[in-house]
XYZ file of C-alpha atoms in Angstrom:
275
model
C -6.162 9.850 -49.685
C -9.843 9.065 -49.931
C -10.919 7.240 -53.100
C -14.356 6.347 -54.434
C -14.611 4.120 -57.489
C -17.114 2.708 -59.953
C -16.660 0.387 -62.916
C -19.318 -1.002 -65.240
C -19.281 -3.189 -68.318
C -20.273 -1.832 -71.701
C -21.215 -3.949 -74.683
C -19.111 -7.094 -74.768
C -18.783 -10.325 -72.840
C -16.750 -8.977 -69.891
C -15.536 -5.788 -68.233
C -11.971 -5.319 -69.471
C -11.265 -2.395 -67.124
C -9.619 -2.818 -63.737
C -9.109 -0.482 -60.765
C -6.865 -0.971 -57.731
C -6.487 1.187 -54.623
C -4.031 1.331 -51.710
C -3.679 3.911 -48.911
C -1.333 5.996 -51.075
C -1.965 4.875 -54.656
C -4.541 4.304 -57.374
C -4.142 2.274 -60.584
C -6.734 2.244 -63.387
C -6.368 0.074 -66.495
C -8.407 -0.314 -69.666
C -7.821 -3.532 -71.569
C -7.752 -3.187 -75.339
C -10.737 -4.931 -76.872
C -10.043 -7.473 -79.609
C -12.742 -8.572 -82.075
C -13.485 -12.270 -81.636
C -12.514 -13.105 -85.202
C -8.932 -11.869 -84.693
C -6.260 -14.241 -83.302
C -5.181 -14.084 -79.666
C -1.937 -15.630 -78.468
C -2.953 -15.697 -74.800
C -5.336 -18.375 -73.555
C -6.226 -16.307 -70.467
C -7.682 -13.257 -72.200
C -7.703 -9.521 -71.570
C -9.686 -9.379 -68.281
C -7.173 -11.761 -66.678
C -4.275 -9.696 -67.987
C -5.544 -6.368 -66.636
C -6.316 -7.880 -63.227
C -2.842 -9.400 -62.943
C -1.127 -6.230 -64.129
C -3.148 -3.989 -61.820
C -2.611 -6.174 -58.759
C 1.127 -6.277 -59.402
C 1.340 -2.534 -59.971
C -0.517 -1.481 -56.838
C 1.866 -3.605 -54.775
C 5.008 -2.326 -56.498
C 4.172 1.382 -56.223
C 3.889 1.019 -52.446
C 7.687 1.289 -52.396
C 8.503 5.001 -52.679
C 12.011 4.151 -53.849
C 10.603 2.598 -57.030
C 9.633 5.057 -59.777
C 6.284 4.533 -61.471
C 8.032 3.742 -64.748
C 10.230 1.159 -63.045
C 7.149 -0.323 -61.387
C 5.417 -0.661 -64.755
C 8.481 -2.277 -66.325
C 8.684 -4.777 -63.474
C 4.940 -5.462 -63.523
C 4.942 -6.261 -67.233
C 7.861 -8.639 -66.708
C 6.181 -10.335 -63.741
C 2.931 -10.859 -65.647
C 4.884 -12.216 -68.619
C 6.393 -14.781 -66.278
C 2.933 -15.922 -65.181
C 1.989 -17.149 -68.651
C 5.031 -17.367 -70.885
C 4.901 -21.187 -70.651
C 1.288 -21.392 -71.791
C 0.892 -18.490 -74.199
C 2.615 -17.038 -77.265
C 3.944 -13.714 -76.031
C 6.028 -12.931 -79.095
C 3.234 -12.061 -81.478
C 1.127 -8.961 -81.979
C -2.028 -10.718 -80.777
C -1.440 -10.511 -77.018
C -3.529 -8.758 -74.362
C -2.710 -5.087 -73.836
C -3.881 -2.284 -71.589
C -3.780 1.446 -71.076
C -2.526 2.605 -67.667
C -3.086 5.625 -65.439
C -1.789 5.681 -61.889
C -0.945 8.082 -59.081
C 0.993 7.772 -55.850
C 1.435 10.020 -52.822
C 5.129 10.178 -51.952
C 6.434 12.514 -49.260
C 5.046 15.922 -50.281
C 4.369 15.158 -53.959
C 1.885 13.290 -56.105
C 3.575 11.129 -58.754
C 1.638 10.196 -61.886
C 1.996 7.989 -64.951
C -0.244 7.835 -68.019
C 0.219 5.381 -70.887
C -2.247 5.589 -73.780
C -5.679 7.169 -73.678
C -6.806 6.943 -70.064
C -7.229 10.421 -68.558
C -5.838 11.903 -65.361
C -7.649 15.059 -64.255
C -5.967 17.208 -61.593
C -7.667 20.142 -59.892
C -4.811 22.498 -59.037
C -6.948 25.142 -57.365
C -5.935 28.634 -58.420
C -3.824 27.123 -61.208
C -6.878 25.551 -62.818
C -7.594 22.049 -64.045
C -4.889 20.019 -65.756
C -5.540 16.911 -67.818
C -2.852 14.388 -68.739
C -3.654 11.963 -71.551
C -1.546 10.146 -74.137
C -3.278 10.493 -77.521
C -0.661 8.840 -79.746
C -3.091 6.039 -80.624
C -5.223 8.643 -82.400
C -2.274 9.711 -84.539
C -1.833 6.348 -86.284
C -4.037 4.431 -88.749
C -5.954 7.633 -89.482
C -7.828 6.278 -92.515
C -8.930 3.134 -90.701
C -9.958 5.156 -87.658
C -12.157 7.474 -89.711
C -13.790 4.465 -91.340
C -14.362 2.748 -87.981
C -16.110 5.837 -86.648
C -18.661 5.750 -89.442
C -21.968 4.429 -88.146
C -24.293 2.947 -87.531
C -22.837 0.981 -84.641
C -24.094 -2.537 -84.143
C -24.015 -3.505 -87.818
C -21.840 -6.140 -89.455
C -20.328 -3.501 -91.727
C -19.338 -1.331 -88.783
C -17.876 -4.310 -86.926
C -15.761 -5.174 -89.970
C -14.346 -1.653 -90.096
C -13.480 -1.775 -86.387
C -11.778 -5.159 -86.906
C -9.689 -3.701 -89.714
C -8.671 -0.790 -87.477
C -7.556 -3.137 -84.695
C -5.603 -5.251 -87.194
C -3.646 -2.209 -88.382
C -3.175 -0.842 -84.853
C -1.681 -4.137 -83.689
C 1.075 -3.788 -86.286
C 1.902 -0.306 -84.935
C 1.677 -1.153 -81.240
C 4.801 -0.568 -79.144
C 6.913 0.445 -82.116
C 8.669 3.733 -82.963
C 6.289 5.880 -84.945
C 3.319 3.993 -83.538
C 1.758 4.106 -80.101
C 2.514 2.536 -76.743
C 0.522 0.384 -74.324
C 1.262 -2.100 -71.561
C 1.484 -5.536 -73.185
C 4.511 -7.853 -73.164
C 7.332 -5.361 -73.839
C 8.601 -3.788 -70.581
C 10.209 -0.986 -72.628
C 6.741 0.477 -73.214
C 6.958 1.883 -69.678
C 9.709 4.228 -70.827
C 7.264 5.843 -73.259
C 4.698 6.769 -70.596
C 3.908 10.350 -69.638
C 5.145 10.909 -66.091
C 5.561 13.716 -63.619
C 5.078 14.939 -60.084
C 2.976 17.710 -58.565
C 3.341 19.246 -55.115
C 0.583 17.794 -52.945
C -0.614 21.141 -51.536
C -1.529 22.181 -55.092
C -3.820 19.193 -55.705
C -7.373 19.761 -54.497
C -8.914 16.663 -56.079
C -8.204 14.232 -58.902
C -9.919 11.761 -61.208
C -8.554 8.735 -63.041
C -10.757 7.744 -65.965
C -10.848 5.151 -68.709
C -12.013 6.524 -72.045
C -15.440 5.015 -71.445
C -15.815 7.284 -68.406
C -14.271 10.422 -69.927
C -16.401 10.506 -73.080
C -19.009 12.931 -71.728
C -16.224 15.516 -71.961
C -13.725 14.496 -74.616
C -16.022 12.687 -77.079
C -19.546 13.998 -76.483
C -18.797 17.545 -75.322
C -21.692 17.303 -72.861
C -19.602 18.336 -69.825
C -16.506 20.374 -69.073
C -13.722 18.893 -66.955
C -14.743 21.219 -64.149
C -18.350 19.999 -64.350
C -17.156 16.386 -64.418
C -15.176 16.913 -61.202
C -18.183 18.585 -59.606
C -20.354 15.618 -60.537
C -17.800 13.215 -59.091
C -17.522 15.224 -55.883
C -21.257 15.675 -55.314
C -22.773 12.469 -56.723
C -19.861 10.061 -57.128
C -18.314 7.944 -59.892
C -21.386 5.725 -60.315
C -23.455 8.803 -61.160
C -20.914 9.873 -63.805
C -21.173 6.479 -65.463
C -24.977 6.527 -65.205
C -25.091 9.889 -66.997
C -22.750 8.464 -69.627
C -25.057 5.496 -70.204
C -28.039 7.849 -70.555
C -26.207 9.798 -73.253
C -25.225 6.606 -75.071
C -28.801 5.312 -75.014
C -30.004 8.613 -76.450
C -27.703 8.049 -79.453
C -27.600 4.244 -79.798
C -26.206 4.047 -83.344
C -23.579 6.778 -82.997
C -25.271 9.297 -85.270
C -24.681 12.303 -82.996
C -21.514 11.011 -81.331
C -19.628 8.615 -83.651
C -17.822 5.885 -81.724
C -16.446 2.368 -82.077
C -19.213 0.738 -80.039
C -22.474 1.806 -78.492
C -21.124 1.711 -74.941
C -17.647 1.051 -73.616
C -16.476 -0.337 -70.300
C -16.313 2.669 -67.979
C -14.213 3.105 -64.848
C -13.783 6.211 -62.705
C -11.761 6.748 -59.532
C -12.320 10.024 -57.682
C -9.606 11.085 -55.250
C -10.011 13.610 -52.448
C -8.487 14.382 -49.055
C -4.937 13.885 -50.284
C -2.195 13.899 -47.677
C -0.330 17.179 -47.472
C 2.605 16.401 -45.257
């Protein structure tokens, strides 16, 4: 496969996204932001966690005998082992990440999506298919509505976002809540997975929610138009257009959101093998 990528930091002190590519696989992660005033049991922080998890995953999925779910379970365990002696991994306040990944295997494309990253597949005559796990939007509804009330950048808005994260942490990786990659390997079993015959896949995109918002939050593009933009101008252009839209609505009046701009990562995949 041929892959082009771009990743840029939004507001915040570091880019908490991570993208990893091999000859037959792509892994994109979006670390969950945590307001500074909330506790964190890991001394390393979210950017470290997503880098370690992504590096481990891209190596594990190189083995076609290992399912993507099994790879994610193993990767979570391996990263736990890197810092269980220095960090408190048994509390809610640990780094966590969404995951989207694909792998070419024989004549199929395997995929896994956990939480609200987006996988976009162009299936030619069968149209465009998007795979996204929206369970996080189904919990803490009252707090989420409050956190989406602007204007962004104010102390009042930040307090509402902090309250949302506090409630979401209590519901993370629990039945009736939502699932992300953190310290519980069992979260991998809750991921959306599947396989598509390679000849059906014309192109694909793996997006964090900061890179998909022109479609699913702002309604400024269709998925077809987003793929066209990726194919003709590349992932960096998609993110640049996203930043232009965010700057045109800096306080979230037209497009309510949790922060003015989010970390954005896009991987565009073409020329898939069709053995």
